[in-house]
CSV table of C-alpha atoms in Angstrom, one decimal:
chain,number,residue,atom,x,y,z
A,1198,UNK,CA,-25.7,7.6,-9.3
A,1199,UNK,CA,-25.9,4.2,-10.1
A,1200,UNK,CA,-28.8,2.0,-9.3
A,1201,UNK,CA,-27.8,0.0,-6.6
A,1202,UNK,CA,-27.9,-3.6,-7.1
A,1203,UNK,CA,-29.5,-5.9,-4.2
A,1204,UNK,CA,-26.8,-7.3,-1.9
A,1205,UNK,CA,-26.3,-9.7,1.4
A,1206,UNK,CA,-24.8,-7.8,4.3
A,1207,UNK,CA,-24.5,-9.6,7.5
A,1208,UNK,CA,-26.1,-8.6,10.8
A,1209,UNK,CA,-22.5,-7.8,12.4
A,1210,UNK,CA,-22.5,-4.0,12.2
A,1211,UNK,CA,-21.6,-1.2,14.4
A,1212,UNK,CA,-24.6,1.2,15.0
A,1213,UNK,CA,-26.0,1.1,11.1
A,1214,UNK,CA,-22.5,2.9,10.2
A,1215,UNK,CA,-21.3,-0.6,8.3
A,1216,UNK,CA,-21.4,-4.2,7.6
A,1217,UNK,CA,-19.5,-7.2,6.1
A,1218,UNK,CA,-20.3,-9.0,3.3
A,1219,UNK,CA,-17.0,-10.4,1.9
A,1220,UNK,CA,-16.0,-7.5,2.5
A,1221,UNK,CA,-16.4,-3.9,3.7
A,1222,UNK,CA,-19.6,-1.7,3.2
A,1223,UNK,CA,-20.8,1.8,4.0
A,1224,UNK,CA,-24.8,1.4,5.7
A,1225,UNK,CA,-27.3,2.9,4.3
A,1226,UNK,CA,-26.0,3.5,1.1
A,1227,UNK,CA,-23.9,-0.5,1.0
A,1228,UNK,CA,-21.4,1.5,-0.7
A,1229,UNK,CA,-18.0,-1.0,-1.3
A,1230,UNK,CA,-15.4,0.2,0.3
A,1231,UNK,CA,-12.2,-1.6,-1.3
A,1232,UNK,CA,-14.3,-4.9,-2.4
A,1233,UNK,CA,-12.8,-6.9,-5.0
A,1234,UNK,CA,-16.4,-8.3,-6.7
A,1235,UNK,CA,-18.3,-5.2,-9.0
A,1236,UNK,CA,-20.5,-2.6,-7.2
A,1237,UNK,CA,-22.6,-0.2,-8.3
A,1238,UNK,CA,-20.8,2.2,-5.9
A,1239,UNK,CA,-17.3,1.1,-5.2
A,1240,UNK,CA,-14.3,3.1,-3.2
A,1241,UNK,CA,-11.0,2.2,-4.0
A,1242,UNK,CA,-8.4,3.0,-1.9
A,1243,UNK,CA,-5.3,2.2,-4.2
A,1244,UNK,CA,-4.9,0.3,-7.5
A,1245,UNK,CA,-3.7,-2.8,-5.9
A,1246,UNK,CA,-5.7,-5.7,-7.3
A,1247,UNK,CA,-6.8,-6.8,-3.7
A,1248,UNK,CA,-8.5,-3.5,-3.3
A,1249,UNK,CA,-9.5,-2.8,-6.4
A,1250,UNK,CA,-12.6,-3.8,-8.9
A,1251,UNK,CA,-14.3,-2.9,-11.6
A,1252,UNK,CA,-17.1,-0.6,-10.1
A,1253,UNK,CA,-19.7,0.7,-12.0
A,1254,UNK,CA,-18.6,3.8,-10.1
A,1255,UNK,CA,-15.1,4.0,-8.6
A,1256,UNK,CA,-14.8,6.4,-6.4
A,1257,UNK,CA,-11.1,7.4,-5.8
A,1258,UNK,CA,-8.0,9.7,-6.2
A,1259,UNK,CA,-6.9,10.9,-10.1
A,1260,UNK,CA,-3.5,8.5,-9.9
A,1261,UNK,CA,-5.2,5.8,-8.9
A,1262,UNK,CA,-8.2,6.4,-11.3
A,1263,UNK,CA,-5.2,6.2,-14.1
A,1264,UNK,CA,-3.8,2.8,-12.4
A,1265,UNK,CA,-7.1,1.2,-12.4
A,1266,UNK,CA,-7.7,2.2,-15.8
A,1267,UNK,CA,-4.6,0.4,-17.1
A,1268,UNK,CA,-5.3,-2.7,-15.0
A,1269,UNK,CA,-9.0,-3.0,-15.3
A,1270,UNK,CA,-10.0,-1.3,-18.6
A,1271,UNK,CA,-12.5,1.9,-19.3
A,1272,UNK,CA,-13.6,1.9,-15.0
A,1273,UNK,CA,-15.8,5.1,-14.4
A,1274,UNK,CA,-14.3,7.0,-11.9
A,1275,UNK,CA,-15.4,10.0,-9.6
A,1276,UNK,CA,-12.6,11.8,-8.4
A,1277,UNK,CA,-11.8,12.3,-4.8
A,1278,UNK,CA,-9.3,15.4,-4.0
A,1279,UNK,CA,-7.5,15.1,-0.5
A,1280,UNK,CA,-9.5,16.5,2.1
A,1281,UNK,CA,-12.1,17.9,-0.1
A,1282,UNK,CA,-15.6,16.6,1.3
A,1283,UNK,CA,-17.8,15.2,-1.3
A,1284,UNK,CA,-21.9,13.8,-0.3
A,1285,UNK,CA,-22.5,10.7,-2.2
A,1286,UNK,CA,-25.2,8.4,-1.5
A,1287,UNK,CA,-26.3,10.3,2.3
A,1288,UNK,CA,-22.4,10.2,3.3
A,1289,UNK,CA,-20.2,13.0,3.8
A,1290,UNK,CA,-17.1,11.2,2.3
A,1291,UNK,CA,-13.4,12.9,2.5
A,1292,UNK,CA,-10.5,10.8,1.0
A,1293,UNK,CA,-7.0,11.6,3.5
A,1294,UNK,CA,-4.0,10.4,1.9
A,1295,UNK,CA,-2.8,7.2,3.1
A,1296,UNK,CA,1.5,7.4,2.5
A,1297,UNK,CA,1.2,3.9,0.8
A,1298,UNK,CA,1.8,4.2,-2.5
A,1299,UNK,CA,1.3,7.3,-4.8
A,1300,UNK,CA,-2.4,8.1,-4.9
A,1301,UNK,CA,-3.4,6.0,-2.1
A,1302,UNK,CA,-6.2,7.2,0.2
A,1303,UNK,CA,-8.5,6.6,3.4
A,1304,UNK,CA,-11.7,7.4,3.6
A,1305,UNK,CA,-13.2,9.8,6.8
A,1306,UNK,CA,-17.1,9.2,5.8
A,1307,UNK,CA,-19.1,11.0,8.2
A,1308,UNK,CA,-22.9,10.0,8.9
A,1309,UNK,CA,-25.8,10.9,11.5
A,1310,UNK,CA,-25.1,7.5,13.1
A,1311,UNK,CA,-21.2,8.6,13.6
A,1312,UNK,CA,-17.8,8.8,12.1
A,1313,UNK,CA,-15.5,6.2,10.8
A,1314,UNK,CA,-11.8,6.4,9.5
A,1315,UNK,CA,-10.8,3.6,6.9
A,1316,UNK,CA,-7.4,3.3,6.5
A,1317,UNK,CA,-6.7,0.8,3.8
A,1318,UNK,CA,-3.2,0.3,3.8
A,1319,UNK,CA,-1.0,2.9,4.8
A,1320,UNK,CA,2.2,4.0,6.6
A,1321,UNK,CA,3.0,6.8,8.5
A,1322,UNK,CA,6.2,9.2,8.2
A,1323,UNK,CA,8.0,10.5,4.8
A,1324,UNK,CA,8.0,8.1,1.4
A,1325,UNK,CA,9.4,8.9,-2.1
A,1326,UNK,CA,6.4,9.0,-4.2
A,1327,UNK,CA,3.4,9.1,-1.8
A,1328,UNK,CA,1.9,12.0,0.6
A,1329,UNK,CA,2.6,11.6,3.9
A,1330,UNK,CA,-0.5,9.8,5.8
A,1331,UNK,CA,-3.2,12.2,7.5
A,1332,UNK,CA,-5.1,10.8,9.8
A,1333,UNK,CA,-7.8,12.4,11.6
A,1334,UNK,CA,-9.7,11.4,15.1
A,1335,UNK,CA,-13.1,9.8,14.3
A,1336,UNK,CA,-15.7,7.8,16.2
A,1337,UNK,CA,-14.7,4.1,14.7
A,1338,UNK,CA,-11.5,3.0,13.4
A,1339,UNK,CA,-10.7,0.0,10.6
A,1340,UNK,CA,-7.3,-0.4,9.7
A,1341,UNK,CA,-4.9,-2.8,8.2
A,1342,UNK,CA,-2.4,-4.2,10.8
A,1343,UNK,CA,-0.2,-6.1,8.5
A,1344,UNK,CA,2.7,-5.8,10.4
A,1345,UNK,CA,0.8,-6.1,14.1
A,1346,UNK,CA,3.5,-8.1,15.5
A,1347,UNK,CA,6.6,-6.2,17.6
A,1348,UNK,CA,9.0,-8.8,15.4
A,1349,UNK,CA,8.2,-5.9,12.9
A,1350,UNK,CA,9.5,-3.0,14.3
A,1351,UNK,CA,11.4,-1.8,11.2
A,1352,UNK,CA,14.7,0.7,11.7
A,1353,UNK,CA,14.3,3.8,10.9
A,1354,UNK,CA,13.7,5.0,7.6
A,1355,UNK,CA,16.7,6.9,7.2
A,1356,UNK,CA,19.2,3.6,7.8
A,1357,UNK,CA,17.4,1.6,5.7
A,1358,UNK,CA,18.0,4.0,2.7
A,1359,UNK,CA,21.5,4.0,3.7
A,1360,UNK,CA,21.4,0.1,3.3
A,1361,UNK,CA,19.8,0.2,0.1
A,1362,UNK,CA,21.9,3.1,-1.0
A,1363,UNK,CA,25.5,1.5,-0.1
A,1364,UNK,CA,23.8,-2.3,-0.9
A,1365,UNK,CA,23.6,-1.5,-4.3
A,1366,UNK,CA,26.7,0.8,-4.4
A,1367,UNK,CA,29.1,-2.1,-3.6
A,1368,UNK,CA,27.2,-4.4,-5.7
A,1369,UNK,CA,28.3,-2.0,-8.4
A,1370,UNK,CA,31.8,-1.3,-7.4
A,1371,UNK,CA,32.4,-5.3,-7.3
A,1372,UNK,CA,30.9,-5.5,-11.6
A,1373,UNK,CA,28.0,-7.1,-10.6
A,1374,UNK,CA,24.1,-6.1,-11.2
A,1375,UNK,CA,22.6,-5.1,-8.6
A,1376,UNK,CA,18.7,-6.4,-9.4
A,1377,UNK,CA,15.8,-5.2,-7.1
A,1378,UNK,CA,13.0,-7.3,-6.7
A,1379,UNK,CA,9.4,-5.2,-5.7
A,1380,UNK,CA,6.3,-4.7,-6.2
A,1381,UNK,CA,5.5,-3.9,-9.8
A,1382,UNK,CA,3.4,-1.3,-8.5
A,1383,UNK,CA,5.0,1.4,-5.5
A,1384,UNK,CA,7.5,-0.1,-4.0
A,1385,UNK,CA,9.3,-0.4,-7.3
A,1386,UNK,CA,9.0,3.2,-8.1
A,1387,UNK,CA,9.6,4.6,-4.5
A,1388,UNK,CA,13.0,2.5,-4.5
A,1389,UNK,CA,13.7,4.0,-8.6
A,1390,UNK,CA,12.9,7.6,-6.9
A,1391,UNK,CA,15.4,6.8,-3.7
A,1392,UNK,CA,18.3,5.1,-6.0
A,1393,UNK,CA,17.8,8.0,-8.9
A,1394,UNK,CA,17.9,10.8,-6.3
A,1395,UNK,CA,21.3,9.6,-5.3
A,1396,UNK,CA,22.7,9.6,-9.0
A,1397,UNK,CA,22.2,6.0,-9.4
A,1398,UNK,CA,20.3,5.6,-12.9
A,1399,UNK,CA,17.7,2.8,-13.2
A,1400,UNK,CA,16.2,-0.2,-15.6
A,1401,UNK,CA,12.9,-1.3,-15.1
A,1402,UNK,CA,11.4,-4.5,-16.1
A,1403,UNK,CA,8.4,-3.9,-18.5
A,1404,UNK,CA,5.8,-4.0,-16.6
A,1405,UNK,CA,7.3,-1.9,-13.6
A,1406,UNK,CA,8.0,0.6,-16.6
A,1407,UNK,CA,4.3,0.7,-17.7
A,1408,UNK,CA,3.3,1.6,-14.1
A,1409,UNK,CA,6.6,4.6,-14.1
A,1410,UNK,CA,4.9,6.3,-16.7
A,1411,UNK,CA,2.0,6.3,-15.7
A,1412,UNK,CA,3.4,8.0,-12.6
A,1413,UNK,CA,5.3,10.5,-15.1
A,1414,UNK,CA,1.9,11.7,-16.7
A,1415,UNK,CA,-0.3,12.0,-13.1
A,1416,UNK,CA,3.5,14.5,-11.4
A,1417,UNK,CA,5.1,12.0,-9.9
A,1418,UNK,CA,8.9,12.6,-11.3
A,1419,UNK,CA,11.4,9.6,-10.9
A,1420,UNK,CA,14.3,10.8,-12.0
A,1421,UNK,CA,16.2,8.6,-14.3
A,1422,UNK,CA,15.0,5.8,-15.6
A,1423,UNK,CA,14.4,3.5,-18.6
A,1424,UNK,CA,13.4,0.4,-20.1
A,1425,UNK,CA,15.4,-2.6,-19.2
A,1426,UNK,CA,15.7,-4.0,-22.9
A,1427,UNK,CA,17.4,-7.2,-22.3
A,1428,UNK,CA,21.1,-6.4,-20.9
A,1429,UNK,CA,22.5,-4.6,-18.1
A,1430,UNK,CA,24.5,-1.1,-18.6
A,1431,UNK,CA,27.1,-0.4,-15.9
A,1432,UNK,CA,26.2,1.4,-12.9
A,1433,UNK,CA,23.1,1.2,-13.1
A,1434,UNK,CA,20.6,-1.1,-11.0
A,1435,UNK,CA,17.4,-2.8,-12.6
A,1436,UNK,CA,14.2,-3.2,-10.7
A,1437,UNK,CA,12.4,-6.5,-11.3
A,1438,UNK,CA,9.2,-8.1,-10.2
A,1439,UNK,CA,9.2,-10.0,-7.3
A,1440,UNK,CA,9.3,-13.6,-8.7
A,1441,UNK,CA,12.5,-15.5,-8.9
A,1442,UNK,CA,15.0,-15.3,-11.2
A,1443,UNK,CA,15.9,-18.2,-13.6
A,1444,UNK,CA,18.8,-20.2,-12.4
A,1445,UNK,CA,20.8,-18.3,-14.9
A,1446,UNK,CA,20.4,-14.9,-13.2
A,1447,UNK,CA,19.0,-12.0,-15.3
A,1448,UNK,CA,18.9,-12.5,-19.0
A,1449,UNK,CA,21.7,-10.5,-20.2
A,1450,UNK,CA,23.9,-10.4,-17.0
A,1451,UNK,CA,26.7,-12.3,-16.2
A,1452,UNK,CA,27.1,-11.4,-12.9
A,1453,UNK,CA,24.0,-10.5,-10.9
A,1454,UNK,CA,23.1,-9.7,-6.9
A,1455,UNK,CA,19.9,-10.1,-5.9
A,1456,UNK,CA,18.7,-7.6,-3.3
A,1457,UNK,CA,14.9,-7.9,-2.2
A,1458,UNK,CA,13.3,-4.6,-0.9
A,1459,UNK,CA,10.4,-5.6,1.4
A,1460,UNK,CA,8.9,-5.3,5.1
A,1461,UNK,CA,8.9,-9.1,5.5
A,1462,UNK,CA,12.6,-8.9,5.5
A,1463,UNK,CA,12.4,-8.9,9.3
A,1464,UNK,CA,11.4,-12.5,8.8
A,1465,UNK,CA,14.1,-14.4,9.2
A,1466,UNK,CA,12.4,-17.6,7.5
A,1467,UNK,CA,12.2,-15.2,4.4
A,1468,UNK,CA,15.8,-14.4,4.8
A,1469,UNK,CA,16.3,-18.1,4.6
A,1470,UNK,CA,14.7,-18.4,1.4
A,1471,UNK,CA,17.5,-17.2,-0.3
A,1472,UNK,CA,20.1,-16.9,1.9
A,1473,UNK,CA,22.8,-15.5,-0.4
A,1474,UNK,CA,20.5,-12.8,-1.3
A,1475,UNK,CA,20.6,-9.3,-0.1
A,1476,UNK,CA,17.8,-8.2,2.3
A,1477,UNK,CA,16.6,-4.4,2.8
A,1478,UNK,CA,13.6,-3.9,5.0
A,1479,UNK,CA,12.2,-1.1,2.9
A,1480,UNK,CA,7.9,-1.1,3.9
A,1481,UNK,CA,5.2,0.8,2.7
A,1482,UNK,CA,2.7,-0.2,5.5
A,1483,UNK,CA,3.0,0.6,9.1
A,1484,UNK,CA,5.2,-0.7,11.0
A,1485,UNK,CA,4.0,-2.1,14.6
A,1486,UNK,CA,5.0,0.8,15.9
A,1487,UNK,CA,3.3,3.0,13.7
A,1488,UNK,CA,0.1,0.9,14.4
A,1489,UNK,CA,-0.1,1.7,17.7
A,1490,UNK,CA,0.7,5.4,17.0
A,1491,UNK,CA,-2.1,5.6,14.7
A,1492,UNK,CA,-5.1,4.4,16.9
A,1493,UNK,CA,-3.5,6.8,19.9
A,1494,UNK,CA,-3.9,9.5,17.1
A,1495,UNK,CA,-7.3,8.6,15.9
A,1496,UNK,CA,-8.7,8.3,19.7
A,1497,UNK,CA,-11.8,5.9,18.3
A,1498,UNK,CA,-14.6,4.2,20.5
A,1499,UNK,CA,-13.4,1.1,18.8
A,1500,UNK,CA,-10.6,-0.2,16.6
A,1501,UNK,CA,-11.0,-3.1,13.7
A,1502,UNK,CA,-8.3,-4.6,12.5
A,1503,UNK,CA,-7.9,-6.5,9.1
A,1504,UNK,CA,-5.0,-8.0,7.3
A,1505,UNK,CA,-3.2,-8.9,9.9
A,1506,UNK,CA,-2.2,-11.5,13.1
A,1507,UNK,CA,-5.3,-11.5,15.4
A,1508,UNK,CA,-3.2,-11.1,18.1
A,1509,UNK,CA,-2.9,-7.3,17.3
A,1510,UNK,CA,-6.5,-7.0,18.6
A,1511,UNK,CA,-5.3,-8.8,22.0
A,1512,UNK,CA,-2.3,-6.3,22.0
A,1513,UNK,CA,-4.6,-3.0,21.8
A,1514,UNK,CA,-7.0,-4.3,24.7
A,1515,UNK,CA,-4.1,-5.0,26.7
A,1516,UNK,CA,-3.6,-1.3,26.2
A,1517,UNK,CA,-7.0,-0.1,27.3
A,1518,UNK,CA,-8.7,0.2,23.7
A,1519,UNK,CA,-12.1,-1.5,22.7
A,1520,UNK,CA,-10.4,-3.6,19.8
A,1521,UNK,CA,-11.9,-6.2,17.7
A,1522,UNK,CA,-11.1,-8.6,14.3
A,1523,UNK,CA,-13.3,-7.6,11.6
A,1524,UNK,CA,-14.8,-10.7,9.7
């Protein structure tokens, strides 16, 4: 193992099972658990860059090892199979996959002092690309509540493929371009996996493409797809990152609709933003719903939520649950 460098950890911890120190770590072992600074031991729960770092260890799932690798550069990486137990550094650590993205994983560490489930960010219920969430019952709970409001209780899966599906259908039937915008990384290739499932071929801006075949190479099929090389082909849709397009539209295309696949679709401020545009609310975190389902599954002496409206933690208490904001 690495030699673990000296580091600051507030008092604010929960039995000597963890601590904050701009951000997340395990006690004793101040193993980093999704910090975005270098540690000597760091967990990563999926290659997004506001979980991810350069560790001198990374410890995390084979796909994600790959995605870090191709955003960050030669990272050594221990790999973590689902539900396999490994001991590192006087924990009992078991990565439970997370149904964010592919790869994506909590982490159930187990210690003398108690148990603690980390979610990361994850969803619960089928996706395209990822493994459906496991969660497990534990002592002490942390998990993202991005969506901790009931404005987001999102329709169910199933109609909101069928939006996206017949969206981008008509878009097509009318001779326009239907272009996604998503997240370069998951949401773009769970949308390619949904639209090529139903025979609609996809383009991919470069950098989405990068990430697809990297997905490819780890067994995550995606049907088909290619490089979006500067014009459109009809019927097909093209998947674009989410910044906005030039006044012109998308180089190459004369006719384009803009169709934005994202939880904060429910926002109707965000719908205002481009009022013209298509909105699907297609999420790969929990929904508020799914929140609340997930701490009834866990069963924890206490919750701690991150990422998310405070008044989530106000929300569990009302419902009988020792709940608090983690700093």
């Amino acid at each position: 193992m690495p030699e673990l460098s000296p580091s600051t950890i507030r008092p604010g911890h929960v039995s000597g099972l963890f601590a904050t120190d701009r951000g997340l770590f395990l006690l004793p072992s101040r193993i980093g658990v999704d910090v975005t600074r270098r540690q000597a031991i760091g967990f990563i729960s999926h290659a997004h860059m506001d979980h991810a770092a350069s560790h001198a260890l990374a410890l995390c799932t084979e796909a994600t090892a790959r995605m870090v690798r191709h955003r960050l550069g030669n990272v050594t990486t221990r790999v973590m199979e689902f539900g396999q137990p490994q001991e590192i550094a006087g924990h009992r650590l078991t990565a439970l996959p997370a149904g964010h993205i592919f790869g994506s994983a909590m982490l159930f560490t187990e210690h003398e002092k108690g148990s603690l489930l980390y979610t990361g960010d994850f969803r619960l219920g089928p996706s395209a690309t990822a493994q459906p969430a496991e969660l497990c019952q534990a002592d002490y709970l942390i998990m993202e509540c991005t969506f901790g409001h009931p404005n987001y209780r999102l329709p169910a899966r199933e109609v909101v493929i069928e939006m996206l599906l017949e969206t981008v259908t008509q878009a097509i039937r009318r001779g326009a371009t239907p272009v996604i915008s998503a997240y370069v990384l998951g949401k773009s290739q769970e949308v390619t996996k949904i639209l090529t499932s139903h025979g609609i071929p996809v383009l991919q801006h470069p950098t989405i493409f990068e990430i697809s075949q990297i997905y490819q190479a780890s067994g995550c099929e995606l049907g088909d797809f290619r490089l979006y090389e500067g014009r459109p082909v009809p019927g097909c849709a093209v998947i674009v990152p989410p910044k906005p397009l030039a006044p012109s539209g998308l180089p190459g295309a004369l006719h384009v609709e803009k169709i934005h696949v994202t939880g904060w679709a429910m926002d109707a401020k965000r719908r205002q933003s481009a009022p013209r545009d298509h909105w699907i609310p297609l999420s790969d975190h929990a929904d508020f719903d799914q929140l609340l389902d997930a701490v009834e599954q866990v069963s924890p002496q206490a919750v701690f939520c991150t990422h998310g409206p405070k008044s989530f933690v106000e929300e569990l208490r009302q419902r009988g649950h020792d709940a608090r904001w983690l700093a």
